[in-house]
Coordinates of C-alpha atoms in Angstrom, one line a residue:
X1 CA 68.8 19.2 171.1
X2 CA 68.8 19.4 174.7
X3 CA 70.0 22.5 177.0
X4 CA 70.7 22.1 180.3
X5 CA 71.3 24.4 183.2
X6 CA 69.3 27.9 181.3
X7 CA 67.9 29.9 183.4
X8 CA 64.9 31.3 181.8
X9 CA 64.1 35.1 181.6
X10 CA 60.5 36.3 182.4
X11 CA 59.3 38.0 179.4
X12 CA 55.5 38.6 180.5
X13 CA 55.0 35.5 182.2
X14 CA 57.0 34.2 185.4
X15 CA 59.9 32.0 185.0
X16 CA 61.1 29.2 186.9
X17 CA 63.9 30.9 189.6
X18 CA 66.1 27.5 189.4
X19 CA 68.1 26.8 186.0
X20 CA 65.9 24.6 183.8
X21 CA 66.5 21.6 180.7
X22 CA 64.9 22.7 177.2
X23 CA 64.8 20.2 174.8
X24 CA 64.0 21.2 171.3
X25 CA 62.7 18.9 168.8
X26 CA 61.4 19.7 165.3
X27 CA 61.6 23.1 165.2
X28 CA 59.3 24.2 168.8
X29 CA 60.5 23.6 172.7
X30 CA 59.0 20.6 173.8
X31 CA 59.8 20.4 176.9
X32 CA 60.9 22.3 179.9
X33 CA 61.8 20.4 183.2
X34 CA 64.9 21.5 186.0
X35 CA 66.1 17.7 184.3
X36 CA 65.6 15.9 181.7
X37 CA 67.4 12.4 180.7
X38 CA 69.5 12.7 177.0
X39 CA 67.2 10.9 174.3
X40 CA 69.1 8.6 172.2
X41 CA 71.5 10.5 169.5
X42 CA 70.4 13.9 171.1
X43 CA 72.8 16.4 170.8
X44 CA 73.1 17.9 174.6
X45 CA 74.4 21.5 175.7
X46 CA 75.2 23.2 178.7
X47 CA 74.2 26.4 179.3
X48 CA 76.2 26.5 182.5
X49 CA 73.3 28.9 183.9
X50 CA 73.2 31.3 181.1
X51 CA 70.1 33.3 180.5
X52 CA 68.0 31.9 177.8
X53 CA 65.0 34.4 175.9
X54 CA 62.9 34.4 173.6
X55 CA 64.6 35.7 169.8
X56 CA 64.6 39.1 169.2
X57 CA 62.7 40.7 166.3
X58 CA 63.2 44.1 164.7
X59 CA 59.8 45.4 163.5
X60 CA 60.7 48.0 161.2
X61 CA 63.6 47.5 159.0
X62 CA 64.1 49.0 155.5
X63 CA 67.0 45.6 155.2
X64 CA 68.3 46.4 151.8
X65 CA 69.2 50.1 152.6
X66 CA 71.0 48.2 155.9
X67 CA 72.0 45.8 154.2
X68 CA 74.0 47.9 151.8
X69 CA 75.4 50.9 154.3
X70 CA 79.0 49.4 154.8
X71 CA 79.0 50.1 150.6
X72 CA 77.6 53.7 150.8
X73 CA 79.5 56.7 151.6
X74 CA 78.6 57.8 155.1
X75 CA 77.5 61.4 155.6
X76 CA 76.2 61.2 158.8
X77 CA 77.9 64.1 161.6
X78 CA 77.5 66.8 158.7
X79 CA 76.9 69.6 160.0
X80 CA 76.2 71.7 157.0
X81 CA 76.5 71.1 153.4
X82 CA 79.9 72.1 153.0
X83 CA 80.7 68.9 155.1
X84 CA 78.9 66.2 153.0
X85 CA 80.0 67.8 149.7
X86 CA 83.8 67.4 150.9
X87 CA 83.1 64.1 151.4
X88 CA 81.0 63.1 147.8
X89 CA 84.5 65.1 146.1
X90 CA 86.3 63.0 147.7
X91 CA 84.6 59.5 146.9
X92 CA 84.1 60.6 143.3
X93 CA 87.8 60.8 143.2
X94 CA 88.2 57.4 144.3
X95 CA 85.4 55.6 143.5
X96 CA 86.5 52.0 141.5
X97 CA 86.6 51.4 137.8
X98 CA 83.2 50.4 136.6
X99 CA 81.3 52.2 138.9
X100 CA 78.2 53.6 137.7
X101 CA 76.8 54.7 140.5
X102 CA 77.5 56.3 143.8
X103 CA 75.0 56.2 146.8
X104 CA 75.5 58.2 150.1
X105 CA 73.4 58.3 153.0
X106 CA 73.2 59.6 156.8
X107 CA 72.9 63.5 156.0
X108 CA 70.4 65.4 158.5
X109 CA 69.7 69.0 156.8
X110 CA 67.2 70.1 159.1
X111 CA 69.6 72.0 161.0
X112 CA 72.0 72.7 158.6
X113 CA 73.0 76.9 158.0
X114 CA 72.3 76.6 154.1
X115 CA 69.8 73.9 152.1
X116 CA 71.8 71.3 149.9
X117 CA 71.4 72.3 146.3
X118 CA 71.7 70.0 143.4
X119 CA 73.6 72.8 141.5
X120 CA 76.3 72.2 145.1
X121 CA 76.5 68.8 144.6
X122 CA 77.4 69.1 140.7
X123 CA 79.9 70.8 141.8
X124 CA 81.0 68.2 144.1
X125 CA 80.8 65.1 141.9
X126 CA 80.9 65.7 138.2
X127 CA 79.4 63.4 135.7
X128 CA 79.0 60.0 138.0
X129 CA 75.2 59.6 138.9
X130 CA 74.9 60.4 142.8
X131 CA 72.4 59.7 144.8
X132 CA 72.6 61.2 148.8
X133 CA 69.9 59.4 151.5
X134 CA 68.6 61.8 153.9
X135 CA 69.0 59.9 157.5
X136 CA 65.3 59.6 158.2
X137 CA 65.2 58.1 155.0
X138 CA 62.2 60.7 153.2
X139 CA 64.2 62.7 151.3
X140 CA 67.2 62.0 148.3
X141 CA 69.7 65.0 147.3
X142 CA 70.6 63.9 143.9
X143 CA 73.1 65.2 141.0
X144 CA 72.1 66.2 137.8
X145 CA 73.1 63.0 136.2
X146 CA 71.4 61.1 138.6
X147 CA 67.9 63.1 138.2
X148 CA 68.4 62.1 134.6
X149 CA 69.1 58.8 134.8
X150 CA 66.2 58.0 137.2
X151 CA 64.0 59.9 134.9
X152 CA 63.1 63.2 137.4
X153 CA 62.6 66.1 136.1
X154 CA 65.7 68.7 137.2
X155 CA 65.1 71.0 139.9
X156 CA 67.8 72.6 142.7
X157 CA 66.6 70.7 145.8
X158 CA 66.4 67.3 147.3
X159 CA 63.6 64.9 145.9
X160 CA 60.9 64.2 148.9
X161 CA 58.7 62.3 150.5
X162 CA 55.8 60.8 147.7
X163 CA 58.3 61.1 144.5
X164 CA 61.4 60.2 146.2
X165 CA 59.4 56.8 147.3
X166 CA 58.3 56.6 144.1
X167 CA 61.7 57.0 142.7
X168 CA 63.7 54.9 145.4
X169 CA 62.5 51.2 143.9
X170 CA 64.8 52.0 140.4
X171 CA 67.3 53.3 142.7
X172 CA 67.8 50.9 145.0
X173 CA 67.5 47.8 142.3
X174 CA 70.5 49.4 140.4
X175 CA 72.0 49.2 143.7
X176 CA 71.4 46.0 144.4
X177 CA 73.0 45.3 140.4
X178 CA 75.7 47.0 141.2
X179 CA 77.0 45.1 145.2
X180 CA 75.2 41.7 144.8
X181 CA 73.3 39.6 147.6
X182 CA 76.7 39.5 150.0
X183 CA 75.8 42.9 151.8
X184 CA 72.4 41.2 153.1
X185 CA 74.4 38.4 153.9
X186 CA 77.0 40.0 156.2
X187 CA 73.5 42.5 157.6
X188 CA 71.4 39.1 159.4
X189 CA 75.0 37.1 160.1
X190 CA 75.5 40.6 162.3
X191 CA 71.3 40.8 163.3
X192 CA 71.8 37.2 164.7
X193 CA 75.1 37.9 166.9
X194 CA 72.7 40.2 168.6
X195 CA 70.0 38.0 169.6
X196 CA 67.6 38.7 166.5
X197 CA 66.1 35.6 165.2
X198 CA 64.0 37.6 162.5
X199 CA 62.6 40.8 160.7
X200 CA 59.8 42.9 159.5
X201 CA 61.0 44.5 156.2
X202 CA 59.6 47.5 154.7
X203 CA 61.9 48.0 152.0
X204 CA 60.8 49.6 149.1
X205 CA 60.4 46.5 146.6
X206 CA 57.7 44.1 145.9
X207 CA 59.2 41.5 148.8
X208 CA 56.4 38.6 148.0
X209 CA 58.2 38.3 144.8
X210 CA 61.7 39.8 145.8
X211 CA 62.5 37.7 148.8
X212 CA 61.5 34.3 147.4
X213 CA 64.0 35.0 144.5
X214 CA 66.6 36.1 147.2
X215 CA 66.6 33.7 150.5
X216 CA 68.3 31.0 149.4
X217 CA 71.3 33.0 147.8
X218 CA 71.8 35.2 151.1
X219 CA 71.7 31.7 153.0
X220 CA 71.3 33.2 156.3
X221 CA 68.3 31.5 158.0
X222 CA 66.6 33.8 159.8
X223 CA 62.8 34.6 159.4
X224 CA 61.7 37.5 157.0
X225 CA 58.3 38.8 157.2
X226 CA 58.0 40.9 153.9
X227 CA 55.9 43.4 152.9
X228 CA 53.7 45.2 149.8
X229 CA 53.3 48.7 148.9
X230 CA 49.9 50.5 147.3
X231 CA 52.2 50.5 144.2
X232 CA 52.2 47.3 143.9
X233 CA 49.2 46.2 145.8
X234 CA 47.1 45.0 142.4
X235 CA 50.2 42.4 141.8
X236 CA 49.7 40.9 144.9
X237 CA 46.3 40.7 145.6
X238 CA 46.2 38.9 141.5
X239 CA 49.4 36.7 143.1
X240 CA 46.8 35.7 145.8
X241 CA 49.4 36.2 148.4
X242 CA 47.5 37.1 152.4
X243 CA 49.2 38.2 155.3
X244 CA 50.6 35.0 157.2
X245 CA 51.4 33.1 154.0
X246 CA 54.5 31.3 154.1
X247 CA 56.3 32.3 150.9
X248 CA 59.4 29.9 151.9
X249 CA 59.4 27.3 153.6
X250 CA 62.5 25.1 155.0
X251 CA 61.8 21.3 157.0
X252 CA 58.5 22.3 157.2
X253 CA 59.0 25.9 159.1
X254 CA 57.9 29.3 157.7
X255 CA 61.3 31.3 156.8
X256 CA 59.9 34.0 154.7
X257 CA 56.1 35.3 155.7
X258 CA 53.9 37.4 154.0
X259 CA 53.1 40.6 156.0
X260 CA 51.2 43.8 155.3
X261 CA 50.4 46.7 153.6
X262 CA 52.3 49.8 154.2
X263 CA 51.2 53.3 153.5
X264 CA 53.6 56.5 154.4
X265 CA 50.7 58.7 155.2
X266 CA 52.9 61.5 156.5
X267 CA 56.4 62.6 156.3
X268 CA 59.1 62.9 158.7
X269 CA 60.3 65.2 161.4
X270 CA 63.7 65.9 160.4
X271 CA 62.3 67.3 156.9
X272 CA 59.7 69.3 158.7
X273 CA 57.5 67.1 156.2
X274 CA 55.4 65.1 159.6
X275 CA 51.8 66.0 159.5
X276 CA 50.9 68.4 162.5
X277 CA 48.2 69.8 164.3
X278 CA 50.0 72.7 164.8
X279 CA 52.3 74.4 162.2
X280 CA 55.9 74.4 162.3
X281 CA 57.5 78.0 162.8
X282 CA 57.7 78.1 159.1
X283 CA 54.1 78.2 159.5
X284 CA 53.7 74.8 157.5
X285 CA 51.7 71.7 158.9
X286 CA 53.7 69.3 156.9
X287 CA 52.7 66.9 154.2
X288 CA 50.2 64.8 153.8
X289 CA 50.8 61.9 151.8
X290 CA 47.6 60.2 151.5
X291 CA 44.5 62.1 151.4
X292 CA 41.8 60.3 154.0
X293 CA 39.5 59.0 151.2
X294 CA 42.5 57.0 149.7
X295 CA 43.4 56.3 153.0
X296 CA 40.3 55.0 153.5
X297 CA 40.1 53.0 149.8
X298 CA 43.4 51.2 150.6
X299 CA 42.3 49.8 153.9
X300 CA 39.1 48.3 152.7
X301 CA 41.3 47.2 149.3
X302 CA 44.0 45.2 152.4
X303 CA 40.9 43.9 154.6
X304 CA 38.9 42.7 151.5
X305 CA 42.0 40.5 150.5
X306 CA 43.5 39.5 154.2
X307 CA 46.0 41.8 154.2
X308 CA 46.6 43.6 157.4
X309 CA 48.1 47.1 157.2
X310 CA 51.2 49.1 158.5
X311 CA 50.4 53.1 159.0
X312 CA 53.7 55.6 159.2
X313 CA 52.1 58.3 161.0
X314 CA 54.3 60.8 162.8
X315 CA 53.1 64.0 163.2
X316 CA 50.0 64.2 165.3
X317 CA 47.4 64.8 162.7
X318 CA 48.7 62.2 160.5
X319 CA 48.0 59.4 163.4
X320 CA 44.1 60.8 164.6
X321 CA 43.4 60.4 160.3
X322 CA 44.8 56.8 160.6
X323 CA 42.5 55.9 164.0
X324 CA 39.7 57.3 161.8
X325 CA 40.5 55.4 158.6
X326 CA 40.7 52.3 161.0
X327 CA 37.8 52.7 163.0
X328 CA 35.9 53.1 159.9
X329 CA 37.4 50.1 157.8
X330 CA 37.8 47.5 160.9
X331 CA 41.4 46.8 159.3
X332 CA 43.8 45.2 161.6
X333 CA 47.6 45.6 161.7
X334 CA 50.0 48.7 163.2
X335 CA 50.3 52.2 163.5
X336 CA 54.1 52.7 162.5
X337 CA 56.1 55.3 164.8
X338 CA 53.6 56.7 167.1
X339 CA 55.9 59.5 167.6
X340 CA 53.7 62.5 168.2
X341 CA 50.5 61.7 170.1
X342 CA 47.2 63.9 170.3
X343 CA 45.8 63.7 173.7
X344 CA 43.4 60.5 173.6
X345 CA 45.2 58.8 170.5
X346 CA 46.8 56.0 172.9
X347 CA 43.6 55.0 173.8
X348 CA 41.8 54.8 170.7
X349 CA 44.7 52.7 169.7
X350 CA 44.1 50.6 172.3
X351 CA 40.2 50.4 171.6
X352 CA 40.9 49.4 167.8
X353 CA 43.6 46.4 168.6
X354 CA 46.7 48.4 166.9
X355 CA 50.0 47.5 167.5
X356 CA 52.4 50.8 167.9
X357 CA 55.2 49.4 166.1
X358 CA 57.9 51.8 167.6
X359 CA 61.3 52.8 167.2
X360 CA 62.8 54.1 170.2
X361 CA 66.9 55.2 169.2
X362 CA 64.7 57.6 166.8
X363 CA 64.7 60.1 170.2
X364 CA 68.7 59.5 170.7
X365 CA 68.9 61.4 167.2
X366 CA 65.4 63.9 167.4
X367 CA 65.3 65.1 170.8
X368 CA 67.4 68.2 170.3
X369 CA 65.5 68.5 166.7
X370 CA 62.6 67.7 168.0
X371 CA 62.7 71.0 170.7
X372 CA 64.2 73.4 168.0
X373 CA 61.3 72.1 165.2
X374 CA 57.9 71.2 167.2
X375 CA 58.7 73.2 170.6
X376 CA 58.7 71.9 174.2
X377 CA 55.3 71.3 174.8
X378 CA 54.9 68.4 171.7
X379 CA 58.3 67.6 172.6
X380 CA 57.3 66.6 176.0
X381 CA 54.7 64.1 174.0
X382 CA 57.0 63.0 171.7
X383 CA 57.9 58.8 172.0
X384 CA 55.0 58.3 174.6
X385 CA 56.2 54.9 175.3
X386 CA 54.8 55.2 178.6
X387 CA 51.7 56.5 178.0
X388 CA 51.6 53.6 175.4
X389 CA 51.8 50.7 178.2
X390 CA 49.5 52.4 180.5
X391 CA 46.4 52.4 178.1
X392 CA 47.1 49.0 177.1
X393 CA 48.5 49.3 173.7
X394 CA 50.7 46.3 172.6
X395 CA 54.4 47.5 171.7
X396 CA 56.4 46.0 169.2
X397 CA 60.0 47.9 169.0
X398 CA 62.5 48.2 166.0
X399 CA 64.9 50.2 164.4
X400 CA 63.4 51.8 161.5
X401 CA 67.2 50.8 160.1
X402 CA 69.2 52.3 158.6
X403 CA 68.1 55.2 160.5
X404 CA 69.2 54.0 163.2
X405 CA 71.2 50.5 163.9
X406 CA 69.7 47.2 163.6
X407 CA 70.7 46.4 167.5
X408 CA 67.2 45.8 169.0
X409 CA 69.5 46.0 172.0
X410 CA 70.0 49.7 171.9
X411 CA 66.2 50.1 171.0
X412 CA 65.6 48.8 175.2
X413 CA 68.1 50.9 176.5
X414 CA 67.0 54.1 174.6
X415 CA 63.2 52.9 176.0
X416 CA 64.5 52.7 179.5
X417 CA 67.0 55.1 179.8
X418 CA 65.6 57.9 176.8
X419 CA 69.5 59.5 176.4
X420 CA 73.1 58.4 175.6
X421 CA 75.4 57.8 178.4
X422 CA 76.0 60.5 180.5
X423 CA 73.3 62.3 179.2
X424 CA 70.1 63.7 181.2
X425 CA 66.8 61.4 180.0
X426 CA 65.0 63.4 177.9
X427 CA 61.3 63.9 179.5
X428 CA 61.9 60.2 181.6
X429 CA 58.0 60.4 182.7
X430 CA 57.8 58.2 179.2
X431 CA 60.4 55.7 180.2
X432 CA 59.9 51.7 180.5
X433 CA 61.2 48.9 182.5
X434 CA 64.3 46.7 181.0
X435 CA 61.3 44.2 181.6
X436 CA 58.8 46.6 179.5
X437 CA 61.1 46.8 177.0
X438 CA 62.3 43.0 176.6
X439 CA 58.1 41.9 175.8
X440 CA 58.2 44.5 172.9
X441 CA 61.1 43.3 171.8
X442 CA 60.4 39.0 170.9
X443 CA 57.6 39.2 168.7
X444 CA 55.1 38.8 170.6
X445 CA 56.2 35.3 172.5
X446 CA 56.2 35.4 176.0
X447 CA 59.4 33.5 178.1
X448 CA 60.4 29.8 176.7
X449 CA 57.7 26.8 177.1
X450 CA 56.5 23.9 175.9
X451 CA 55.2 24.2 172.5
X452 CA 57.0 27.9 171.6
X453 CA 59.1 27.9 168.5
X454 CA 62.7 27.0 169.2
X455 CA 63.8 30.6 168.3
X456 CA 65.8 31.1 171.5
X457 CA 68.6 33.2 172.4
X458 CA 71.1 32.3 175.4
X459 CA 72.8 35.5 176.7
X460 CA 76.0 35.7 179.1
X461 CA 74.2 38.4 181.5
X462 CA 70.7 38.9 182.6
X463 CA 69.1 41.6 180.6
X464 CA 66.7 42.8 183.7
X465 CA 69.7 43.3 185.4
X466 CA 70.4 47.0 187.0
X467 CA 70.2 49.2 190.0
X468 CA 68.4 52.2 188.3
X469 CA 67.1 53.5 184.8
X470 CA 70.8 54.5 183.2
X471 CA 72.3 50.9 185.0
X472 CA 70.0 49.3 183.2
X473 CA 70.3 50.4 180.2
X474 CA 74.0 50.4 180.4
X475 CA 73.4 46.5 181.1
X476 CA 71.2 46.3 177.9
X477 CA 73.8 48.5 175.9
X478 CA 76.6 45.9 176.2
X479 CA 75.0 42.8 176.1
X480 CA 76.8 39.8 174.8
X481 CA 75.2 37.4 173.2
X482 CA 76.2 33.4 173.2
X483 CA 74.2 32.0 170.9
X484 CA 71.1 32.2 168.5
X485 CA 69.0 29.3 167.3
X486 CA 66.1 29.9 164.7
X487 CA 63.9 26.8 164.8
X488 CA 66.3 24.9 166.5
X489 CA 69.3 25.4 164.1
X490 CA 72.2 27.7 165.6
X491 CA 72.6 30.9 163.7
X492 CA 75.2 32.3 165.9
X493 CA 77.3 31.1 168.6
X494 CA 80.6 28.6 169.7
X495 CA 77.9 26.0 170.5

């Protein structure tokens, strides 16, 4: 294929000012001229001076759980429990013949009057095995039937943090049983009309084995980079499988990837469960998840077999024990969230060669949690994207989806602009550049040249476009993509 008339974006490097030819040939970009003559059968577009990047990625994505959110019942906006049980009556009522299970998500208790109750939501839904998400993901308010049929043991609150994970794998494979592959399907048709050419996925399955099986069914060619948990670590270190492996392939190009070993070691903010230096005003510190000499086991266990590693720490505690697990073991891989910082921690980060694989719409829905939970003073630390940069920690942003949307889009203009529209920015000394904010955002591959993979996305405006901090992220907000080729095939587009 050749392109003519792109103007290429900087994304780390300088671009060429004038519009420019790509041609694309086998799956990379090999060559980049302002003209190039049409090679014989070559199929040749016109960019008409459209601004041409590098694909986006989304570093953290839980996909199934995305995949699947136009099926569950949404209970996001509750504002107490009342709310989200009105709405589980009324799905119950309706719910389609067959059904064996009904799965919520979306619900954000931390600042609800009353706790949700499993004894409430009997109530609520009667006999049919329910199964309610917590937004952030750590936490699952389950029925009665559905603490039965999952095998838990009954109690009258929400399942959390180490059993819920535990748990989620069953629950999200009957799930999967119950809507088929089409949901992931119609979840990367909608990544690639926003630029994204490919994913990390954290979702709680064994993907080396899960993926493979999948791919070809969902029939949506963009690149997955899959993941293993400690639960199923032995499997694949016996399957052989290291971090880079291709684990399918297509005319010769790596579609799904082998990635790394995640470990939750803390909870979440939003169920108080984040592991903290200082206590929350229920006098807690949080939850620990791993204890450091596991912590410590597991790293050697990923580096010993060439897997690198993906660290959830949150809470500011939980992230110095994951610098000193790493410094110890010389693993290599990303600290996960970064969202509370101790004073010093960006640097160590940037000593040790971790990537902060951020998420930065998390702030749109924590900031007024995050005052009410941790206080102003962490607040004013809290996504230290800026503090990040300056100490020369690579970024790589994502959505953490389906906490929040699987727009990596919205994930700049939260970076830039830290607030909705017509909102104040919440502490804006942590803000980036729409430039900033575009390099975390492709994976790691600087602006289109010779010999880059022909994952390219042409766009109708220029993303570093904008007067000020809000008019640039209103600029990244809206947009619009034309097109989206993943090794040189078009994903997405009228092309």
């Amino acid at each position: 294929m050749l392109l003519n008339n792109a103007q290429l974006v900087p994304v780390g490097l300088p671009a060429p000012v004038e519009p420019m030819a790509v041609r694309i040939t086998g799956g990379r970009v090999t060559a980049v001229k302002p003209a190039l003559d049409p090679e014989l059968g070559e199929e040749v577009l016109d960019a008409d001076g459209r601004w041409l990047i590098p694909g986006l990625w989304d570093a953290h994505v839980h996909l199934g759980q995305w995949a699947k959110r136009r099926t569950r019942l949404d209970l996001s906006g509750t504002a107490q429990a009342a709310d989200a049980l009105e709405r589980v009556a009324a799905a119950t009522r309706s719910t389609a013949p067959g059904t064996q299970l009904l799965v919520g998500a979306g619900y954000r208790p931390a600042t609800w009057p009353e706790p949700p109750t499993v004894t409430a939501l009997d109530a609520a839904s009667g006999p049919l095995p329910v199964v309610l998400v917590s937004g952030d993901a750590h936490g699952g308010w389950l029925n009665s039937a559905a603490l039965s049929r999952f095998g838990l043991p009954w109690r009258d609150e929400p399942v959390v943090e180490a059993e819920w994970f535990a748990a989620l794998p069953a629950i999200l494979a009957a799930e999967d049983a119950q809507v088929g592959c089409g949901p992931y399907t119609d979840a990367l048709r909608a990544a690639a009309a926003r630029g994204v050419v490919g994913v990390v996925d954290y979702e709680f399955e064994p993907g080396f084995t899960s993926w493979p099986r999948r791919y070809g069914a969902v029939g949506v060619p963009l690149r997955i980079r899959t993941s293993v948990y400690p639960a199923d670590l032995a499997s694949a270190v016996s399957a052989g499988v290291r971090s880079g492996d291709a684990l399918v392939s297509d005319h010769g190009e790596a579609m799904v990837t082998m990635g790394s070993l995640k470990i939750i070691a803390d909870g979440s903010l939003n169920t108080r469960t984040a592991y903290c230096v200082e206590p929350y005003p229920d006098g807690g510190h949080g939850v620990r998840n791993v204890a450091p000499d596991e912590l410590r086991d597991l790293l050697r266990e990923a580096r010993v077999h060439g897997l690198t590693v993906a660290l959830h720490a949150i809470g500011d505690a939980a992230a110095e024990e994951a610098l000193d697990a790493v410094a110890e073991t010389g693993v290599r891989g990303t600290d996960e969230h970064a969202q509370l910082l101790a004073a010093g921690s960006a640097q160590r980060m940037a000593e040790l060669g971790l990537v902060a694989s951020v998420q930065p719409a998390h702030l749109l829905d924590d900031r007024g949690v995050t005052e009410s939970v941790w206080g102003v003073e962490r607040a004013s630390r809290s996504f230290p994207l800026r503090e990040l940069v300056d100490a020369g920690v690579g970024l790589a942003f994502g959505s953490d989806a389906p906490v929040a949307p699987l727009d990596p889009w919205l994930a700049m203009a939260s970076a830039v602009y830290r607030g909705e529209p017509g909102q104040l920015p919440w502490y804006p000394q942590h803000s980036l550049s729409a430039a900033e904010a575009l390099a975390a955002s492709t994976g790691g591959q600087e602006r289109v040249g010779v010999d880059s993979p022909a994952d390219l996305v042409l766009l109708d405006a220029d993303p570093l476009a904008g007067t000020d901090p809000a008019d640039s992220a209103r600029n990244l907000r809206e947009m619009p993509v034309a097109a989206t080729w993943v090794a040189g095939r078009l994903v997405h587009g009228a092309f």
